[in-house]
CSV table of C-alpha atoms in Angstrom, one decimal:
chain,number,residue,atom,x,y,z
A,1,UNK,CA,16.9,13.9,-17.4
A,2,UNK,CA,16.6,13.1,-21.0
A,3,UNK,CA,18.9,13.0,-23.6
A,4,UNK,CA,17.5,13.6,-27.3
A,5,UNK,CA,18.4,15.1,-30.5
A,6,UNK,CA,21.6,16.5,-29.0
A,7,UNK,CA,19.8,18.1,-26.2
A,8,UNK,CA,19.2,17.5,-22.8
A,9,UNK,CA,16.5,18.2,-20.9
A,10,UNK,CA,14.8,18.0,-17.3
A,11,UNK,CA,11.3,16.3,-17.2
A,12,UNK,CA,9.1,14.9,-14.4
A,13,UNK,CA,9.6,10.8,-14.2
A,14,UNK,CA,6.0,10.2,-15.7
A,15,UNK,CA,6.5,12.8,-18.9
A,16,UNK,CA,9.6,10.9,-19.4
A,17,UNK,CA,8.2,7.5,-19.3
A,18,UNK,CA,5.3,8.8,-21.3
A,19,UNK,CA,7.8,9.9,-24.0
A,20,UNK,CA,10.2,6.9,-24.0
A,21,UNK,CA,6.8,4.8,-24.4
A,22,UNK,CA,7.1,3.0,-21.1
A,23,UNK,CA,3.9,2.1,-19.3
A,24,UNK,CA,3.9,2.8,-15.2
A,25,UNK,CA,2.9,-0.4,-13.3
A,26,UNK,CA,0.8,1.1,-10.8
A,27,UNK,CA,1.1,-0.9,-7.3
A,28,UNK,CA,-1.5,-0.5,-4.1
A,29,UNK,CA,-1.8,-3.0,-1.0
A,30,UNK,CA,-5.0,-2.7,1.1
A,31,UNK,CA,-4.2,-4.3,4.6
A,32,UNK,CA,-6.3,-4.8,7.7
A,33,UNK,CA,-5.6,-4.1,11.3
A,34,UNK,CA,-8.6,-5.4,13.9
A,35,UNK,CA,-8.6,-3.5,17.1
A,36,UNK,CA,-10.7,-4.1,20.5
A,37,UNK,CA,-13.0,-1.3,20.4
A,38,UNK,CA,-16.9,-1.6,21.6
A,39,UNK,CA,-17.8,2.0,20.8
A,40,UNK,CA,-20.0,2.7,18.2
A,41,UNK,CA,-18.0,3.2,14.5
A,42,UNK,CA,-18.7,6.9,14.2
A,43,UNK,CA,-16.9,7.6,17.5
A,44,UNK,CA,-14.1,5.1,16.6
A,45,UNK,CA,-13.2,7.0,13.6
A,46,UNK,CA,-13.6,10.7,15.2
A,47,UNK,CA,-10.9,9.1,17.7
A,48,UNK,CA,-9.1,8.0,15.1
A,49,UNK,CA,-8.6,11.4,12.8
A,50,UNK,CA,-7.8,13.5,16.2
A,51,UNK,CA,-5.2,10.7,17.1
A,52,UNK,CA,-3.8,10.9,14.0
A,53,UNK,CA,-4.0,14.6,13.6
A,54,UNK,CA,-2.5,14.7,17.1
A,55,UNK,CA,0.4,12.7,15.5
A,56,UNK,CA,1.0,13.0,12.0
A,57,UNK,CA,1.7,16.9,12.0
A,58,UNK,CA,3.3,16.9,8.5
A,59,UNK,CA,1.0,15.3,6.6
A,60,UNK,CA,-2.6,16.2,5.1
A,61,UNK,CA,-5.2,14.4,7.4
A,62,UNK,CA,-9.2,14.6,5.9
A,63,UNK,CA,-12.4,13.1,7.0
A,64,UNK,CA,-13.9,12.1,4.1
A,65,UNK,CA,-18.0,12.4,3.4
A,66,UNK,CA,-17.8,8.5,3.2
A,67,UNK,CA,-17.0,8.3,6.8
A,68,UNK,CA,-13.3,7.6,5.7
A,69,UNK,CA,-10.0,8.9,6.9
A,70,UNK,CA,-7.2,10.0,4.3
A,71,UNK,CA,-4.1,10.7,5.3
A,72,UNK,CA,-2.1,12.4,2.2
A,73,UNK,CA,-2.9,9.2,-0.5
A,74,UNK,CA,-3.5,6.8,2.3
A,75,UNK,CA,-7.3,5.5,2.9
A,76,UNK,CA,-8.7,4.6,6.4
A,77,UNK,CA,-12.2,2.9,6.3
A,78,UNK,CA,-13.6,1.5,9.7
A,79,UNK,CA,-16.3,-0.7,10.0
A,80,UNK,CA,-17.8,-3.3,12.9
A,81,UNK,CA,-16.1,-7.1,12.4
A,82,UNK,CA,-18.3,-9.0,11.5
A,83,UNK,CA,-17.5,-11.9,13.6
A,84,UNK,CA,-17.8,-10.1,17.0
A,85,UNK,CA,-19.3,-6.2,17.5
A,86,UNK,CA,-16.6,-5.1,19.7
A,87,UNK,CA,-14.2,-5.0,17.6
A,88,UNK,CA,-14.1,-2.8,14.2
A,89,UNK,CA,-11.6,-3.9,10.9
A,90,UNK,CA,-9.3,-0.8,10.1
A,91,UNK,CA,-9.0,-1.4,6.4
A,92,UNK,CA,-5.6,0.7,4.9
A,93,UNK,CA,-5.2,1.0,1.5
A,94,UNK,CA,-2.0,3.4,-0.3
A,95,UNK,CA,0.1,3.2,-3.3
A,96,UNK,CA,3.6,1.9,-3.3
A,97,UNK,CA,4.9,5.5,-3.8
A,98,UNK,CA,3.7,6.0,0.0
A,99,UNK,CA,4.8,3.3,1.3
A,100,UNK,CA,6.7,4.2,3.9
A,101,UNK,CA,3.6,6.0,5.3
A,102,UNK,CA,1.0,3.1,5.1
A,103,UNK,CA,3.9,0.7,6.3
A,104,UNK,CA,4.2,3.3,9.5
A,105,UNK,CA,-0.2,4.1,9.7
A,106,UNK,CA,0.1,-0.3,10.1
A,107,UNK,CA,2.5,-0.4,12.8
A,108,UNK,CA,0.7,2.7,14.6
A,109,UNK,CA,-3.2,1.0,14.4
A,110,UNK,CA,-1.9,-2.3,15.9
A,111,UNK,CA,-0.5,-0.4,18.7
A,112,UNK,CA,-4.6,0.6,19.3
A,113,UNK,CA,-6.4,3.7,19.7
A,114,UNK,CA,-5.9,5.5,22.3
A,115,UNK,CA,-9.0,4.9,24.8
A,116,UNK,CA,-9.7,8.9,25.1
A,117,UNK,CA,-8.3,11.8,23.0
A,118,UNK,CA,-8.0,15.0,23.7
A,119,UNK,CA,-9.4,17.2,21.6
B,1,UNK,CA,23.8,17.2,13.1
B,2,UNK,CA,22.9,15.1,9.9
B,3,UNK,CA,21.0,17.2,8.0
B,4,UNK,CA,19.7,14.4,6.1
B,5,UNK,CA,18.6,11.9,9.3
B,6,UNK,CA,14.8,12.7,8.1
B,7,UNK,CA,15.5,12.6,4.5
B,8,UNK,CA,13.7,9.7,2.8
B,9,UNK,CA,14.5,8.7,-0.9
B,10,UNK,CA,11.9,8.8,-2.8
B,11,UNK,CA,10.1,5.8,-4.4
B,12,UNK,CA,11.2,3.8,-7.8
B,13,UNK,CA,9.4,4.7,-10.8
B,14,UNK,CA,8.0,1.4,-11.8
B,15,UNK,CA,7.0,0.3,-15.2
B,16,UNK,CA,5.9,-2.8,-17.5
B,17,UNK,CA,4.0,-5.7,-16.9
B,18,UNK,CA,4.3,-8.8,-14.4
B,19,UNK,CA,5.0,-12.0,-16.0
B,20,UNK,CA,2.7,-14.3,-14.0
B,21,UNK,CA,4.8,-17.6,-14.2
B,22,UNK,CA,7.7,-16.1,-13.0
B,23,UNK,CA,6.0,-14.1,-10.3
B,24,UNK,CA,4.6,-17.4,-9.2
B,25,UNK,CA,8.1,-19.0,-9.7
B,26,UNK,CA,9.9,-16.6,-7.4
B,27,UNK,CA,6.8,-16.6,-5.4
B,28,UNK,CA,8.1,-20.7,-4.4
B,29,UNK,CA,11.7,-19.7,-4.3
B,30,UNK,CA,10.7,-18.0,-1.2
B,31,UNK,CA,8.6,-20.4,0.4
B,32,UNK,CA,4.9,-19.0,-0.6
B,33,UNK,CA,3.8,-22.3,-2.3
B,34,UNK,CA,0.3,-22.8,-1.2
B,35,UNK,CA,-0.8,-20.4,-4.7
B,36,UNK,CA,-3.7,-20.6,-6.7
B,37,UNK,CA,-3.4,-18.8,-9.9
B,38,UNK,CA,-7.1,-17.7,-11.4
B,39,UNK,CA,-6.8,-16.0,-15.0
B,40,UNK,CA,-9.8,-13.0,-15.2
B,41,UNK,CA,-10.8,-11.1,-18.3
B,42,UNK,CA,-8.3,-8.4,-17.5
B,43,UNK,CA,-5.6,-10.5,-15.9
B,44,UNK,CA,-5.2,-13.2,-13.2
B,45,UNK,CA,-5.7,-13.3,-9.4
B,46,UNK,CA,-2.9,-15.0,-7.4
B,47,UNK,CA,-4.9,-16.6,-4.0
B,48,UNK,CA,-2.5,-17.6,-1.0
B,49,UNK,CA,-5.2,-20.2,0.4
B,50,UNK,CA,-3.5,-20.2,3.6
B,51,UNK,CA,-2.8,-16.6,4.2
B,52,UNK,CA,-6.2,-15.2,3.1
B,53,UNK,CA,-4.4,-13.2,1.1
B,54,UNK,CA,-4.7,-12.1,-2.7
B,55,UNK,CA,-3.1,-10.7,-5.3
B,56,UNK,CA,-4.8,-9.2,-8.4
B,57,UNK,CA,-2.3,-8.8,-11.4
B,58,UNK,CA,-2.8,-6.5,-14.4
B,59,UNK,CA,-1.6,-5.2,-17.1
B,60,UNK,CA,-0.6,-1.8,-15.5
B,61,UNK,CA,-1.3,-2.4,-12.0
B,62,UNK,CA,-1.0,-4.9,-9.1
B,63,UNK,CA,-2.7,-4.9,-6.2
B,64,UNK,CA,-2.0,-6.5,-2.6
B,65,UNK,CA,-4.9,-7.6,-0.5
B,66,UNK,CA,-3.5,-8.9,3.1
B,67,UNK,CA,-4.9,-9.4,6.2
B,68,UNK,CA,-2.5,-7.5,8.2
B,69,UNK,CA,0.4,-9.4,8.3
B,70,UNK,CA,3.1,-7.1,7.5
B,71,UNK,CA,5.7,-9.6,7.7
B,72,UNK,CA,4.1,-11.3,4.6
B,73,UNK,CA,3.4,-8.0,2.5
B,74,UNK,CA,6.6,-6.8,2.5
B,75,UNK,CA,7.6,-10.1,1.5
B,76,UNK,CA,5.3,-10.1,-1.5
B,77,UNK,CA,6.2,-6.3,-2.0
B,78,UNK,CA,10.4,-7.3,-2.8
B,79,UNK,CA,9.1,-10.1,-4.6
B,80,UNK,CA,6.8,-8.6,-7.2
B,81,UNK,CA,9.3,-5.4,-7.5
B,82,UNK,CA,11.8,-7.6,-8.8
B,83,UNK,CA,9.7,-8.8,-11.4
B,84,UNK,CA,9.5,-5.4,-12.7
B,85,UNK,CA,11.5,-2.9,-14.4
B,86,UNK,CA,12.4,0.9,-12.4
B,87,UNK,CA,14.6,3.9,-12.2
């Protein structure tokens, strides 16, 4: 809500901030979660979207052409460790406005992958 | 019933830029002292040696690279929030 010239009115956060002359401070985390998984990275992320898709029923779940997952702004990427192939790095990156999300898609990957999903 | 068990508030509006010294100041206040600060054309990185864990601070952005300790990024999250200004 702004007030100006006598007048109020309603505006989205970011017109207002434009229009007081504040500048957003844009905030991300990229985290990683190693899980025990020997099958080859394609299968590990198919398990992954239909877990998550089995799961997260409210939220916008793509594969991406990469070979990422994104889960509304929330980016999966798998790839092999390095240090040992039978276990892949889960990298998550999201921006502080869905937070609560990447904070909850952390918690879920350490938990694993389930070995099997149904499809 | 509460009709507002699943409501969530939404998330601050944040705005302005981090002041590096005192990031790094509060960073000590709460026990993260093993910091290397490294200035870069377009800002500084902040490296926890210990944690494997950085920190890349600009102008309009800040970025949190951890390696999955949530304990630590949350941490690091209050920290750097109250270093800048929201509604």
């Amino acid at each position: 809500l702004i007030m100006k010239e006598n007048s109020l009115r309603l505006v989205s956060p970011s017109q207002a901030m434009r229009e007081l002359g504040l500048k957003e401070h844009e905030i991300r985390f990229t985290s990683t979660v190693t899980i025990h998984d020997p099958q080859p990275t394609q299968g590990t992320v198919e398990r992954l979207y239909t877990h998550l898709k089995g799961i997260l029923k409210d939220h916008s779940i793509q594969h991406m052409p990469d070979g990422s997952v994104m889960i509304d702004s929330v980016l999966i990427k798998v790839s092999g460790s390095s240090e040992e192939e039978e276990t892949k790095d889960f990298l998550v990156s999201w921006p502080y406005e869905d937070e609560d999300l990447g904070s909850h898609l952390m918690t879920l990957l350490r938990k694993g992958l389930p070995k099997t999903v149904e499809a | 019933r509460d009709d507002n068990a699943d409501f969530t508030p939404p998330k601050p509006h944040v705005w302005g830029a981090v002041q590096v010294e005192q990031f790094v100041q509060d960073l000590e206040k709460n026990g993260v002292t093993d910091v290397k600060v490294e200035d870069t054309p377009s800002g500084h990185i902040i490296h926890l040696q210990s944690e494997d864990t950085l920190i890349q601070i600009e102008d309009g952005s800040t970025h949190i690279f951890c390696e999955g300790n949530e304990d630590l990024r949350i941490k690091l999250r209050n920290i750097l929030l109250k270093c800048l200004s929201k509604f």
